[in-house]
PDB file of C-alpha atoms in Angstrom:
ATOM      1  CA  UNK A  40     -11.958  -7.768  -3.906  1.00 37.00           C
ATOM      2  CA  UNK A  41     -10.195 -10.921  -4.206  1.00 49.00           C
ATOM      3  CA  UNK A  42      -7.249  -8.491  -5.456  1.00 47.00           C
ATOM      4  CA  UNK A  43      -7.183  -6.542  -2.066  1.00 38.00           C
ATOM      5  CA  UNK A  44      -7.627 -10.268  -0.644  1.00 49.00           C
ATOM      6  CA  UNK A  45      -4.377 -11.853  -1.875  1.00 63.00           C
ATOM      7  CA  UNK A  46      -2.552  -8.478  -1.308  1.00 68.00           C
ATOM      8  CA  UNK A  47      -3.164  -8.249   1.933  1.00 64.00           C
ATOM      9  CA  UNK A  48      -1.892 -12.101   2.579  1.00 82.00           C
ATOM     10  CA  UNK A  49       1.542 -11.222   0.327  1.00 84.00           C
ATOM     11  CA  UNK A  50       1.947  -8.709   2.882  1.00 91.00           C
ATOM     12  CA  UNK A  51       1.188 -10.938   5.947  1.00 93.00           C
ATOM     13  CA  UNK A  52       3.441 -13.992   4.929  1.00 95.00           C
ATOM     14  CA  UNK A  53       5.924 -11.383   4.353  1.00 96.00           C
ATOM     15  CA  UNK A  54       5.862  -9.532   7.641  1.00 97.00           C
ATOM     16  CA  UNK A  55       5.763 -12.781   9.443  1.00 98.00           C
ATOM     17  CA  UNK A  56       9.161 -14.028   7.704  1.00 97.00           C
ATOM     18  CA  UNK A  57      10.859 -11.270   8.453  1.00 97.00           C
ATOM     19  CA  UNK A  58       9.653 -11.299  12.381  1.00 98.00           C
ATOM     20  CA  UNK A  59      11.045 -14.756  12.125  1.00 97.00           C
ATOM     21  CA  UNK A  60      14.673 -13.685  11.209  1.00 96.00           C
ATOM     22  CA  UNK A  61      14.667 -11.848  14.254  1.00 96.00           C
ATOM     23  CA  UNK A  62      12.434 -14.066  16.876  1.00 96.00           C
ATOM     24  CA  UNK A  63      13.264 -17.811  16.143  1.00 97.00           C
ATOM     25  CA  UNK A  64      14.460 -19.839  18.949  1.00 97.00           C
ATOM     26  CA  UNK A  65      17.738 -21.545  18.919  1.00 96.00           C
ATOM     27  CA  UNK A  66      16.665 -25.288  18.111  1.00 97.00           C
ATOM     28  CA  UNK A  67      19.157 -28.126  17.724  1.00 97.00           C
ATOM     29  CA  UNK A  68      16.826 -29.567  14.698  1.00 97.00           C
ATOM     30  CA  UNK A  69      17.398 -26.143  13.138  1.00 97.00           C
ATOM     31  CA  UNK A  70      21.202 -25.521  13.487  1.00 96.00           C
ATOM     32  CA  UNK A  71      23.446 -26.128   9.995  1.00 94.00           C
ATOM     33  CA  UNK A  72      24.587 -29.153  11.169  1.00 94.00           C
ATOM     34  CA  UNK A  73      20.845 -30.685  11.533  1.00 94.00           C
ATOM     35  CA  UNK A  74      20.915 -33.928   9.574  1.00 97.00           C
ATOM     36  CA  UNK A  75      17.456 -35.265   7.764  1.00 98.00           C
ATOM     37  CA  UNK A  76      17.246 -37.872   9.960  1.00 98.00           C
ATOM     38  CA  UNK A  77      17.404 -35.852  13.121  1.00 98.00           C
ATOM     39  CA  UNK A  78      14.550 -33.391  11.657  1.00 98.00           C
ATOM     40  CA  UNK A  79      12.420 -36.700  11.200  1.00 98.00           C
ATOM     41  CA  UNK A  80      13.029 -37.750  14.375  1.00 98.00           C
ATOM     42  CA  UNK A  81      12.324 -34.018  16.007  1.00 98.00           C
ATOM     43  CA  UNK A  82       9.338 -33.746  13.982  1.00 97.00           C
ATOM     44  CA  UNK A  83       7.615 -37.374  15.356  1.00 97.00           C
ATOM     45  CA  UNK A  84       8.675 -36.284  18.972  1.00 97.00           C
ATOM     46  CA  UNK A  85       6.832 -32.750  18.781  1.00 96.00           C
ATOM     47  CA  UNK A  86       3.845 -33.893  18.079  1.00 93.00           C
ATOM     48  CA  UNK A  87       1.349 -33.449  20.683  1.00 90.00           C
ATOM     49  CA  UNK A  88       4.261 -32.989  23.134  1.00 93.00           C
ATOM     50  CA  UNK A  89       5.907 -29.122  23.699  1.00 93.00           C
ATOM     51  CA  UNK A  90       9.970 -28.500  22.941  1.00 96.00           C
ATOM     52  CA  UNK A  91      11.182 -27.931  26.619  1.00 95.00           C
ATOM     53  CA  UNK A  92      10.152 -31.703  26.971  1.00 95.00           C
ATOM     54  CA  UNK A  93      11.478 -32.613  23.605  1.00 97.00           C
ATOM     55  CA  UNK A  94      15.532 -31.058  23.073  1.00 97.00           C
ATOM     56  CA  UNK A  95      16.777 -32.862  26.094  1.00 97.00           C
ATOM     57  CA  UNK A  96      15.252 -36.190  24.711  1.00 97.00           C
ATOM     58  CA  UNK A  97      16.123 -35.507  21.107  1.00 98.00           C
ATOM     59  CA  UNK A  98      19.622 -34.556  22.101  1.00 97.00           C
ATOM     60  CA  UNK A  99      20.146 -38.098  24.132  1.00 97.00           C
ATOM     61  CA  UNK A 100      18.440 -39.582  20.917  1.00 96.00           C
ATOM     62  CA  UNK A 101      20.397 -38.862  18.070  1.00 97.00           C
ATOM     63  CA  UNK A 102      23.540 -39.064  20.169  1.00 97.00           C
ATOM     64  CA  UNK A 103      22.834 -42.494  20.815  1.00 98.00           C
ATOM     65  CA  UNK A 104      21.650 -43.278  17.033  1.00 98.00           C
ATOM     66  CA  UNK A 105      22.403 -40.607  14.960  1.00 98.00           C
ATOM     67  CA  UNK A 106      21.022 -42.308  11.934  1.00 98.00           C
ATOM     68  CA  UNK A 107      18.452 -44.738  10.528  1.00 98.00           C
ATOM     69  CA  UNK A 108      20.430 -47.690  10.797  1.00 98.00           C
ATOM     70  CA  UNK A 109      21.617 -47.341  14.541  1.00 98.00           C
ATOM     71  CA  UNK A 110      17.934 -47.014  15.408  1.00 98.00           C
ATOM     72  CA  UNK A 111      16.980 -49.976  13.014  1.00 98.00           C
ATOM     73  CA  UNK A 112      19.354 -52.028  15.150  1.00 97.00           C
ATOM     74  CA  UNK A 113      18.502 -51.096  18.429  1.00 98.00           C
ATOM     75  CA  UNK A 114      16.322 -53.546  20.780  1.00 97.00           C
ATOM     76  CA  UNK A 115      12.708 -52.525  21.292  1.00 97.00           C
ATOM     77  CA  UNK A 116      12.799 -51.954  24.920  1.00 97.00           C
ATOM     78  CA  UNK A 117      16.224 -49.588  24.701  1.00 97.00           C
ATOM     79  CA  UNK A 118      14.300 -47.370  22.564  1.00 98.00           C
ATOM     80  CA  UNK A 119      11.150 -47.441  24.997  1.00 97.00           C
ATOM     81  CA  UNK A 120      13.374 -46.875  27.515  1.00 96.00           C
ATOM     82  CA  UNK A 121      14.878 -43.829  25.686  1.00 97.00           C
ATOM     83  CA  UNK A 122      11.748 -42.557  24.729  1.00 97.00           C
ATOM     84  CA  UNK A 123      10.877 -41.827  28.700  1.00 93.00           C
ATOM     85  CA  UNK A 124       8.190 -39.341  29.548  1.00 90.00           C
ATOM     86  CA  UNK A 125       7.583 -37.816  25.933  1.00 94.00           C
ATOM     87  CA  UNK A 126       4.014 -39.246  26.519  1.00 91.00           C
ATOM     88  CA  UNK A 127       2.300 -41.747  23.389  1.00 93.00           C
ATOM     89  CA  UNK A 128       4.927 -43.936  23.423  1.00 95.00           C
ATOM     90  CA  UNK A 129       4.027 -45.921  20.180  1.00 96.00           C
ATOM     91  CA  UNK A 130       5.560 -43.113  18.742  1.00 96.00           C
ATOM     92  CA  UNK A 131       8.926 -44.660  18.996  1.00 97.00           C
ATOM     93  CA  UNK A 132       7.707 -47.876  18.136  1.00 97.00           C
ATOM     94  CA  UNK A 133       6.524 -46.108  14.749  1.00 96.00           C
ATOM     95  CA  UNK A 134       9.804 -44.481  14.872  1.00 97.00           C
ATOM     96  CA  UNK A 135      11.803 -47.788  14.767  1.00 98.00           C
ATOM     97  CA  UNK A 136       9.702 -48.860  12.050  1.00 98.00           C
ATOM     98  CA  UNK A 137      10.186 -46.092   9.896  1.00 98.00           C
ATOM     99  CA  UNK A 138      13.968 -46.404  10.314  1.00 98.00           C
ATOM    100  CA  UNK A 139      13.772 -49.906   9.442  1.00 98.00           C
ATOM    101  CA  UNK A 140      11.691 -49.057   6.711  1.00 98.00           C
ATOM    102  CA  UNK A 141      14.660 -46.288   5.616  1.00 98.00           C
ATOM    103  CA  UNK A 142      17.291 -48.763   5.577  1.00 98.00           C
ATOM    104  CA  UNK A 143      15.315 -51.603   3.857  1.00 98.00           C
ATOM    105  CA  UNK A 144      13.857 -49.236   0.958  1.00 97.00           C
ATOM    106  CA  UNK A 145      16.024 -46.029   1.047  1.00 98.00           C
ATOM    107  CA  UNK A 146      19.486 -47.570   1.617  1.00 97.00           C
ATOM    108  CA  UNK A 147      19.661 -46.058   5.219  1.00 98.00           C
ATOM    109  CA  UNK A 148      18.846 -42.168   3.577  1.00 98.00           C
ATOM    110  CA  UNK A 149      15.975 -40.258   4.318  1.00 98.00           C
ATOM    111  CA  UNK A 150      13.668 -39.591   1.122  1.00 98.00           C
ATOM    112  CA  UNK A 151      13.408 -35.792  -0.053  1.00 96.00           C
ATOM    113  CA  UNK A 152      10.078 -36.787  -2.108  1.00 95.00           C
ATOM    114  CA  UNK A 153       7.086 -36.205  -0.384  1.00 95.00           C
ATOM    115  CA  UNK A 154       5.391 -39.509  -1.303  1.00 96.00           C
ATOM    116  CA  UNK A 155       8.271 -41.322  -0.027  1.00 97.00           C
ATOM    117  CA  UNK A 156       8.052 -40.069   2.804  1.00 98.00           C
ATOM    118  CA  UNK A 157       4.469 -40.367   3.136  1.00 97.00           C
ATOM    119  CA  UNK A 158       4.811 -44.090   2.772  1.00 97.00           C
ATOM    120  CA  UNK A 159       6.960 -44.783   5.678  1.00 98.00           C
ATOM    121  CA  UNK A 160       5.464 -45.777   8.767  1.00 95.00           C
ATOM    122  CA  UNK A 161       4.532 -42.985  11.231  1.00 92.00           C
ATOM    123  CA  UNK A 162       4.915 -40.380   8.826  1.00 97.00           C
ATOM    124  CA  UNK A 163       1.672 -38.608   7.635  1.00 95.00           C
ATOM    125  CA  UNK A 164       0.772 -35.821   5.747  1.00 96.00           C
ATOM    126  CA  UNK A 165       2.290 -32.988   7.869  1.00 96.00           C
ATOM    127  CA  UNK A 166       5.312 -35.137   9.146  1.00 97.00           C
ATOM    128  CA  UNK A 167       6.131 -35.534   5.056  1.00 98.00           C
ATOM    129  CA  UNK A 168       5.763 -31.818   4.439  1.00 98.00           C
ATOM    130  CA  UNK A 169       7.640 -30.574   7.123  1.00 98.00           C
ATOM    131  CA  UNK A 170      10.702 -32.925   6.770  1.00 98.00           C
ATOM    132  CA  UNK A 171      10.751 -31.993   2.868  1.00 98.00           C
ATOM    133  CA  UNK A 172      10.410 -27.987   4.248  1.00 98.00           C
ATOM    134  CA  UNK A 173      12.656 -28.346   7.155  1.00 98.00           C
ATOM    135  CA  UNK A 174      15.474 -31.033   6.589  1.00 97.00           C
ATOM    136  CA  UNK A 175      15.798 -30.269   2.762  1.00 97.00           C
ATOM    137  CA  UNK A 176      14.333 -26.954   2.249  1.00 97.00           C
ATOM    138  CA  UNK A 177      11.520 -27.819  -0.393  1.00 97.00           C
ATOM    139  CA  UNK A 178       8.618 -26.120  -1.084  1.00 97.00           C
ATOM    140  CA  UNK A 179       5.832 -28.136   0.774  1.00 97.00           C
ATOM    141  CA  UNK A 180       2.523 -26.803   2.673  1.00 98.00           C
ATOM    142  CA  UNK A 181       3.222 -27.398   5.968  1.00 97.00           C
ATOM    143  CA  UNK A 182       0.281 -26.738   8.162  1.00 97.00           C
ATOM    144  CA  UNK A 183       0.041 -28.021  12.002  1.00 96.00           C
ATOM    145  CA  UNK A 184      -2.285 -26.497  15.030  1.00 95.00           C
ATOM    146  CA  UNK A 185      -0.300 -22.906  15.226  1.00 96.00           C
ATOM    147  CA  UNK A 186      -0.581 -22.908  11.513  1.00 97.00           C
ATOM    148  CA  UNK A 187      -4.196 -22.971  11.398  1.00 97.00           C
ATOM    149  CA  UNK A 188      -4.478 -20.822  13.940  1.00 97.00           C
ATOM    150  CA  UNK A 189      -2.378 -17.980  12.816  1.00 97.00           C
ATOM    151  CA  UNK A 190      -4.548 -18.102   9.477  1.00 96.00           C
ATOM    152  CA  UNK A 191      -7.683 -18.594  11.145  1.00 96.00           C
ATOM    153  CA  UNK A 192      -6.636 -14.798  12.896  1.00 97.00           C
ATOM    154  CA  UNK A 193      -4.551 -13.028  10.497  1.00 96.00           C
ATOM    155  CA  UNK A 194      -6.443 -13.498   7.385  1.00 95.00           C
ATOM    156  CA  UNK A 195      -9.974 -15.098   7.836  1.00 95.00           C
ATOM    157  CA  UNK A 196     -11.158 -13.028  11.189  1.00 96.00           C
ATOM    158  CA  UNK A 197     -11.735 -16.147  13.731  1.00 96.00           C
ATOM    159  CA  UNK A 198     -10.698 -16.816  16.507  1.00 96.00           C
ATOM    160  CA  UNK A 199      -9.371 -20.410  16.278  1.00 96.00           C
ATOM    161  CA  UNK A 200     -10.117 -22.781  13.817  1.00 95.00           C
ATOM    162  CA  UNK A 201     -12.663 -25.143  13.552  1.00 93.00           C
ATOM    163  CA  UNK A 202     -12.065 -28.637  15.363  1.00 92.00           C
ATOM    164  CA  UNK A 203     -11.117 -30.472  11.739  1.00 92.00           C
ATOM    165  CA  UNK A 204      -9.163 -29.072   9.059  1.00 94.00           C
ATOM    166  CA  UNK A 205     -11.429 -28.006   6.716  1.00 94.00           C
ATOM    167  CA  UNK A 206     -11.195 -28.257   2.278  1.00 95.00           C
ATOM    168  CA  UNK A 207     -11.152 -24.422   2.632  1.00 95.00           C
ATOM    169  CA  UNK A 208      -8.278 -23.967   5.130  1.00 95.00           C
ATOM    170  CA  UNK A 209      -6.383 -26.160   3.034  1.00 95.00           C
ATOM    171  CA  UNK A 210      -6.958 -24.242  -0.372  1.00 95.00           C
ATOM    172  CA  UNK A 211      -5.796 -21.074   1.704  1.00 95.00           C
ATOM    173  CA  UNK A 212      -2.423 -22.702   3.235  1.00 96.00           C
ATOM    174  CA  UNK A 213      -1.539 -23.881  -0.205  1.00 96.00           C
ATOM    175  CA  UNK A 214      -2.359 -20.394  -1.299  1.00 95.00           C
ATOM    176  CA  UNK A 215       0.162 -18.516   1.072  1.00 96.00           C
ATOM    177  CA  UNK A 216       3.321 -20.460   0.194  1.00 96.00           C
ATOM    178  CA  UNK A 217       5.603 -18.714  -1.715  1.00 96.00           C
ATOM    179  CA  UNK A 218       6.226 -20.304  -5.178  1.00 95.00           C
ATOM    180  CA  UNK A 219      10.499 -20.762  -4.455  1.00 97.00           C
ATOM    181  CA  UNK A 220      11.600 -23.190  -1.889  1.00 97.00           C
ATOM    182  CA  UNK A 221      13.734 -20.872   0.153  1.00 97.00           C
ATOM    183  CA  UNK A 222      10.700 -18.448   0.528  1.00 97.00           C
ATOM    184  CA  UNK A 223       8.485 -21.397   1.320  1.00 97.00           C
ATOM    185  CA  UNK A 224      10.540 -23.115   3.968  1.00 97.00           C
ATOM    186  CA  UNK A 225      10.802 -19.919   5.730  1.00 97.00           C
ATOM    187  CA  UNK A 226       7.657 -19.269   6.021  1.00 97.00           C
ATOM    188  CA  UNK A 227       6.552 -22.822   7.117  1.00 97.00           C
ATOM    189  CA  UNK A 228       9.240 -22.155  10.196  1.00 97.00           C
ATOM    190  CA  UNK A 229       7.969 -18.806  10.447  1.00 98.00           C
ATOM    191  CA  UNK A 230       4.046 -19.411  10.487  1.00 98.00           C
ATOM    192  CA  UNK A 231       4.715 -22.249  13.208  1.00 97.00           C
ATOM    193  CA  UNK A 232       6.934 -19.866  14.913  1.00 98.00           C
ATOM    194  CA  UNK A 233       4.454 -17.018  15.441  1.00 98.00           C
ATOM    195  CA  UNK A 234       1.571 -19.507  16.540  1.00 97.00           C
ATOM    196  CA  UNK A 235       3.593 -21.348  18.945  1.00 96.00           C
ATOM    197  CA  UNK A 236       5.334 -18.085  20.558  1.00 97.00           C
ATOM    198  CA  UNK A 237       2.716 -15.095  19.945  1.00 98.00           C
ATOM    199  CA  UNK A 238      -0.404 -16.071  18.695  1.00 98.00           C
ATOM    200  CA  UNK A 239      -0.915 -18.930  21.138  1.00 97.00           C
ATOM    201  CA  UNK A 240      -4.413 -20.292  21.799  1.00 93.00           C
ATOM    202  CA  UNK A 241      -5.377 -18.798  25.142  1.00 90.00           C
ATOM    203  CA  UNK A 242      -3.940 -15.638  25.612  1.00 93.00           C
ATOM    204  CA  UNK A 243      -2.341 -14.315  22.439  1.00 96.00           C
ATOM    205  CA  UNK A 244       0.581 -11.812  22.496  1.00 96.00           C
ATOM    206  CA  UNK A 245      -1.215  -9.506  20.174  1.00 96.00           C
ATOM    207  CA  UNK A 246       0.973  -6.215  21.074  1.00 95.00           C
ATOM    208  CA  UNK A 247       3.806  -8.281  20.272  1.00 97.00           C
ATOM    209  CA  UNK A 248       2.650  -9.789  16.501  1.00 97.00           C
ATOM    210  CA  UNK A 249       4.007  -8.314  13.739  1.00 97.00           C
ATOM    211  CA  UNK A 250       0.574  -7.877  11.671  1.00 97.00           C
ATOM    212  CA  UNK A 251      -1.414  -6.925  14.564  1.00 96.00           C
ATOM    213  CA  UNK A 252      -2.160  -3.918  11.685  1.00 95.00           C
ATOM    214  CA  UNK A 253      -3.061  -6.782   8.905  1.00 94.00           C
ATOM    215  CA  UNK A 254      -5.327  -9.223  11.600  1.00 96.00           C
ATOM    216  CA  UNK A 255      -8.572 -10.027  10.574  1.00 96.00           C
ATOM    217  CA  UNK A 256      -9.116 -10.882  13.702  1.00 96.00           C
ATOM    218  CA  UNK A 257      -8.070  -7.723  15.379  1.00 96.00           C
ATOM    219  CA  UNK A 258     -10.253  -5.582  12.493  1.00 96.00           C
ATOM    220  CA  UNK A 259     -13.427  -7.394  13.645  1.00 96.00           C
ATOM    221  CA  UNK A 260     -13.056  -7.246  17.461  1.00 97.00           C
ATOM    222  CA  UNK A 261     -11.921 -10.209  18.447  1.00 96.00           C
ATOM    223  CA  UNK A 262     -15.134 -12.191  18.222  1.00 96.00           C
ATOM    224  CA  UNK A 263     -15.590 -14.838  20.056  1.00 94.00           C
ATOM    225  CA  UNK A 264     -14.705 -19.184  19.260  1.00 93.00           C
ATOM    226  CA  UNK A 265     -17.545 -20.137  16.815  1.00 89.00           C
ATOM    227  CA  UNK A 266     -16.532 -23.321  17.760  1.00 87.00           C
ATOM    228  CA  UNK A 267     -16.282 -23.780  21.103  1.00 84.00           C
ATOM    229  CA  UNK A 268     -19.041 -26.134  22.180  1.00 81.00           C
ATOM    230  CA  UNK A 269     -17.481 -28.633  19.588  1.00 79.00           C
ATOM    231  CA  UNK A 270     -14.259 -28.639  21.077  1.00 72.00           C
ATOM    232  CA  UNK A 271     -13.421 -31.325  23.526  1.00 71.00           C
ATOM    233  CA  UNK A 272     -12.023 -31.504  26.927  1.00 68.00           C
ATOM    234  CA  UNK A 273     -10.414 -34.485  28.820  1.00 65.00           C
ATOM    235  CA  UNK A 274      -8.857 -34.022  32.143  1.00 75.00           C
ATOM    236  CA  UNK A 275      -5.839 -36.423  32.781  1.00 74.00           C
ATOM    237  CA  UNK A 276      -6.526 -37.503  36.077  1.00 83.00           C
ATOM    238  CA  UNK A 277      -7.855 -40.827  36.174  1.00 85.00           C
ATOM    239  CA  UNK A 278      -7.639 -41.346  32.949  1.00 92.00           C
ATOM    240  CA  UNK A 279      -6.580 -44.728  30.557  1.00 93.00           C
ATOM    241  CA  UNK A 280      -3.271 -42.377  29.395  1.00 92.00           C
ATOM    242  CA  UNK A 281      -2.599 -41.960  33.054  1.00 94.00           C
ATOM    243  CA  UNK A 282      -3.069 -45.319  34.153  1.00 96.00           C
ATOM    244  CA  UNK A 283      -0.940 -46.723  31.191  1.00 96.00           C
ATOM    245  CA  UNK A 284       1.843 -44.209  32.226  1.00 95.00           C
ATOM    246  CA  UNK A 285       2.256 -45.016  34.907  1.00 96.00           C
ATOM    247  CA  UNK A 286       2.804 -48.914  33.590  1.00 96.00           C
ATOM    248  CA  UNK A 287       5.107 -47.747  31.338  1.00 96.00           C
ATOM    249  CA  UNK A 288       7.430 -45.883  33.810  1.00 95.00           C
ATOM    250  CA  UNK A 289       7.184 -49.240  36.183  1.00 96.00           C
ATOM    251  CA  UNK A 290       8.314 -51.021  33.223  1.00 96.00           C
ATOM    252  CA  UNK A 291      11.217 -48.682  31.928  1.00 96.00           C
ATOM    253  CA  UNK A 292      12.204 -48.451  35.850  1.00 94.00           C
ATOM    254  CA  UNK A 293      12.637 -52.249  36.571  1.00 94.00           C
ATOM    255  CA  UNK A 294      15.692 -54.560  36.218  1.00 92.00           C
ATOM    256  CA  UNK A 295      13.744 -57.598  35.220  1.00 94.00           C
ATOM    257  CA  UNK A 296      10.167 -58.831  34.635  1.00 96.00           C
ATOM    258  CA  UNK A 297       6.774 -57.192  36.814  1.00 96.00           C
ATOM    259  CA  UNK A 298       4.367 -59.136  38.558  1.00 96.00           C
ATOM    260  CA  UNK A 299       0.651 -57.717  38.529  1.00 94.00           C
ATOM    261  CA  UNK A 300       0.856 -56.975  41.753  1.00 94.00           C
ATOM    262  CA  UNK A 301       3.272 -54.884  41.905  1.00 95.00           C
ATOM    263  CA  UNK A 302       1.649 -52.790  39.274  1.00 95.00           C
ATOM    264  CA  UNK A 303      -1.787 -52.389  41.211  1.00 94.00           C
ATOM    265  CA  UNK A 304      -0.979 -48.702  42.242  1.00 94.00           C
ATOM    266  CA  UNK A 305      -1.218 -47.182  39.021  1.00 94.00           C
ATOM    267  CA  UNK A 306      -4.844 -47.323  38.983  1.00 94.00           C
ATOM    268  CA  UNK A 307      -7.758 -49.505  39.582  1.00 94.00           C
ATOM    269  CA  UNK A 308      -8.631 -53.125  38.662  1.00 92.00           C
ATOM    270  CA  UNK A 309     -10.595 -52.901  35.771  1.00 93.00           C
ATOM    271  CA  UNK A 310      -9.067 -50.268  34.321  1.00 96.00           C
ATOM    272  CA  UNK A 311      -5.654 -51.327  34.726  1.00 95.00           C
ATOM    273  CA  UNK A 312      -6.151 -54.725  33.492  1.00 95.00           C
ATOM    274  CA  UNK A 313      -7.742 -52.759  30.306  1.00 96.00           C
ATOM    275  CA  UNK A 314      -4.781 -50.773  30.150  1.00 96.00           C
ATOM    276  CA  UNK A 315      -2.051 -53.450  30.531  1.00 96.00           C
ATOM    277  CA  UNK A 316      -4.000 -55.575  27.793  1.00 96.00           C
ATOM    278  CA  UNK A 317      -4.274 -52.491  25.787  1.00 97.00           C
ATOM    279  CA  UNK A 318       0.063 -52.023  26.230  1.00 97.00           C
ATOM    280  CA  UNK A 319       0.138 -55.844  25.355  1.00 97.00           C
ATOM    281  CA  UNK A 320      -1.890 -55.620  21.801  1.00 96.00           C
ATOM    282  CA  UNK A 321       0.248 -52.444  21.157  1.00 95.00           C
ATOM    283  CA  UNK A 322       3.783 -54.006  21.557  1.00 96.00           C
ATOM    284  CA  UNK A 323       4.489 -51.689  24.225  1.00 96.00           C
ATOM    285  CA  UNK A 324       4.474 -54.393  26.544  1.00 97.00           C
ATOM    286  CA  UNK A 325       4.833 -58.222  26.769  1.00 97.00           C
ATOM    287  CA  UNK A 326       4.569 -60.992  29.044  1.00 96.00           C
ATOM    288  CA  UNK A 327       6.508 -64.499  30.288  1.00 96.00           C
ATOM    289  CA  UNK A 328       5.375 -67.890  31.355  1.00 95.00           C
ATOM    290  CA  UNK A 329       4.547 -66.262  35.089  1.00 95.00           C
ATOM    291  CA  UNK A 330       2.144 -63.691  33.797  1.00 95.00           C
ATOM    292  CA  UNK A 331       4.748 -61.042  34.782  1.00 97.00           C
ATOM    293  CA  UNK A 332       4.770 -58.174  32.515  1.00 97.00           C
ATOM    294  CA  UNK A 333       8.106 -56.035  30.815  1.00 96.00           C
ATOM    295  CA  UNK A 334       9.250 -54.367  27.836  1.00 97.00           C
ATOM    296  CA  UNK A 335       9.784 -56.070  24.496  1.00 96.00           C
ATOM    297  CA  UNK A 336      12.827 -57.466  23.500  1.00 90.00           C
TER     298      UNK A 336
END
């Protein structure tokens, strides 16, 4: 049985690399030309945040410091400023760090081992396999959201995954990379690929997959989430992200320092003033002897 099992996912990671010769987008972090650096940097800037939002920023980015060291230099509240609406903007503070953290223990080059990487700051487990898979073309488990979910579908019959990755879901991504490094960066790019364009979470393209024939998923009828009362909802309106975005944009906007009260639109009283305190305790924000509030230096 387990035979038939691992046969059947040869022929899945297979099918799926080949769609992805034919079907992957034109990304600037992908072209020849794509430095380490810039893959880092398009890697931290995807997460949690789609690529129509992402290129035009990342392009602006790594024009402006297209390497560790410009970033390393630059002042905190350029790169805030640069960051705009990409959403989670301690992202770029962790960003900054981690080029600092390049040029101090790296000599200004990006690491190719994954435990370097993993010790930077910012970088986790999936940011250090992807920049080994994508930026250097290792052989590394890379495994985000579409990852599980293509899995989940094509080879163990759910419908999406359950809320945490699981010990078992990890055993099978390590089991479907290819053994070379070509074969396994392609089919880190080409796993994501499928998830993010085809097998999407709502309203999969399932005429258009290329193992529609192989999919668990398919072969048992579709059943339904397992997990869906576990999964949680937040709306964004009225919430502490919203509030706290709309600081940010005030600050990014403004020639100079912010007085409270200019800030008492984005939401109300006791939230805001948990929100700007929050900003304040992140480093996203700061404030002067008059209790006005602006970017850090």
């Amino acid at each position: 049985m387990q035979q038939v099992v691992d046969q059947v996912a040869g022929q899945v990671v297979e099918q799926i690399t080949d769609w992805f010769a034919g079907a992957a987008r034109d990304l600037p972090w992908r072209a020849p030309d794509r430095t380490p650096w810039g893959v880092l940097v398009s890697e931290v800037m995807l997460q949690q945040t789609p690529v129509v939002r992402v290129e035009p920023v990342w392009r602006e980015w790594t024009a402006r410091w297209p390497s560790p060291a410009d970033l390393a230099a630059a002042p905190t509240a350029d790169v805030l400023r640069a960051w705009g609406r990409l959403g989670y903007p301690r992202r770029a503070l962790r960003l900054a760090d981690c080029a600092r953290a390049i040029v101090e223990r790296h000599e200004g080059v990006v690491p190719d081992d994954e435990d370097a990487l993993r010790a930077l700051p910012g970088v986790g487990e999936y940011t250090a396999a992807a920049v080994r898979a994508f930026a250097f073309g290792r052989r590394s488990v890379v495994v985000d959201t579409n990852v599980r979910r293509v899995q989940a579908r094509a080879i163990t019959g759910v419908a999406l995954p359950a809320p945490s990755y699981t010990a078992a879901e990890r055993l099978l991504a390590a089991s479907l990379v290819p053994a070379d490094d070509d074969g396994a960066a392609r089919w880190a790019a080409a796993s994501m690929e499928l998830g993010a364009l085809v097998c999407t979470a709502r309203v999969p393209r399932c005429g258009a997959c290329p193992v529609r024939a192989e999919c668990a998923w398919r072969l048992a009828g579709f059943p339904p989430d397992a997990h869906a009362d576990r999964r949680r909802t937040q709306s964004w309106e009225g919430t502490d992200r919203q509030v706290r975005g709309r600081v940010m944009a005030a600050l990014r906007g403004a020639d100079g320092p912010v007085p409270r009260a200019l800030l008492a639109d984005a939401g109300p009283q006791p939230q805001l003033d948990r929100c700007l305190a929050g900003l304040v305790e992140d480093g996203l924000a700061e404030t002067d002897e008059a209790g006005r509030f602006l970017l850090p230096a």
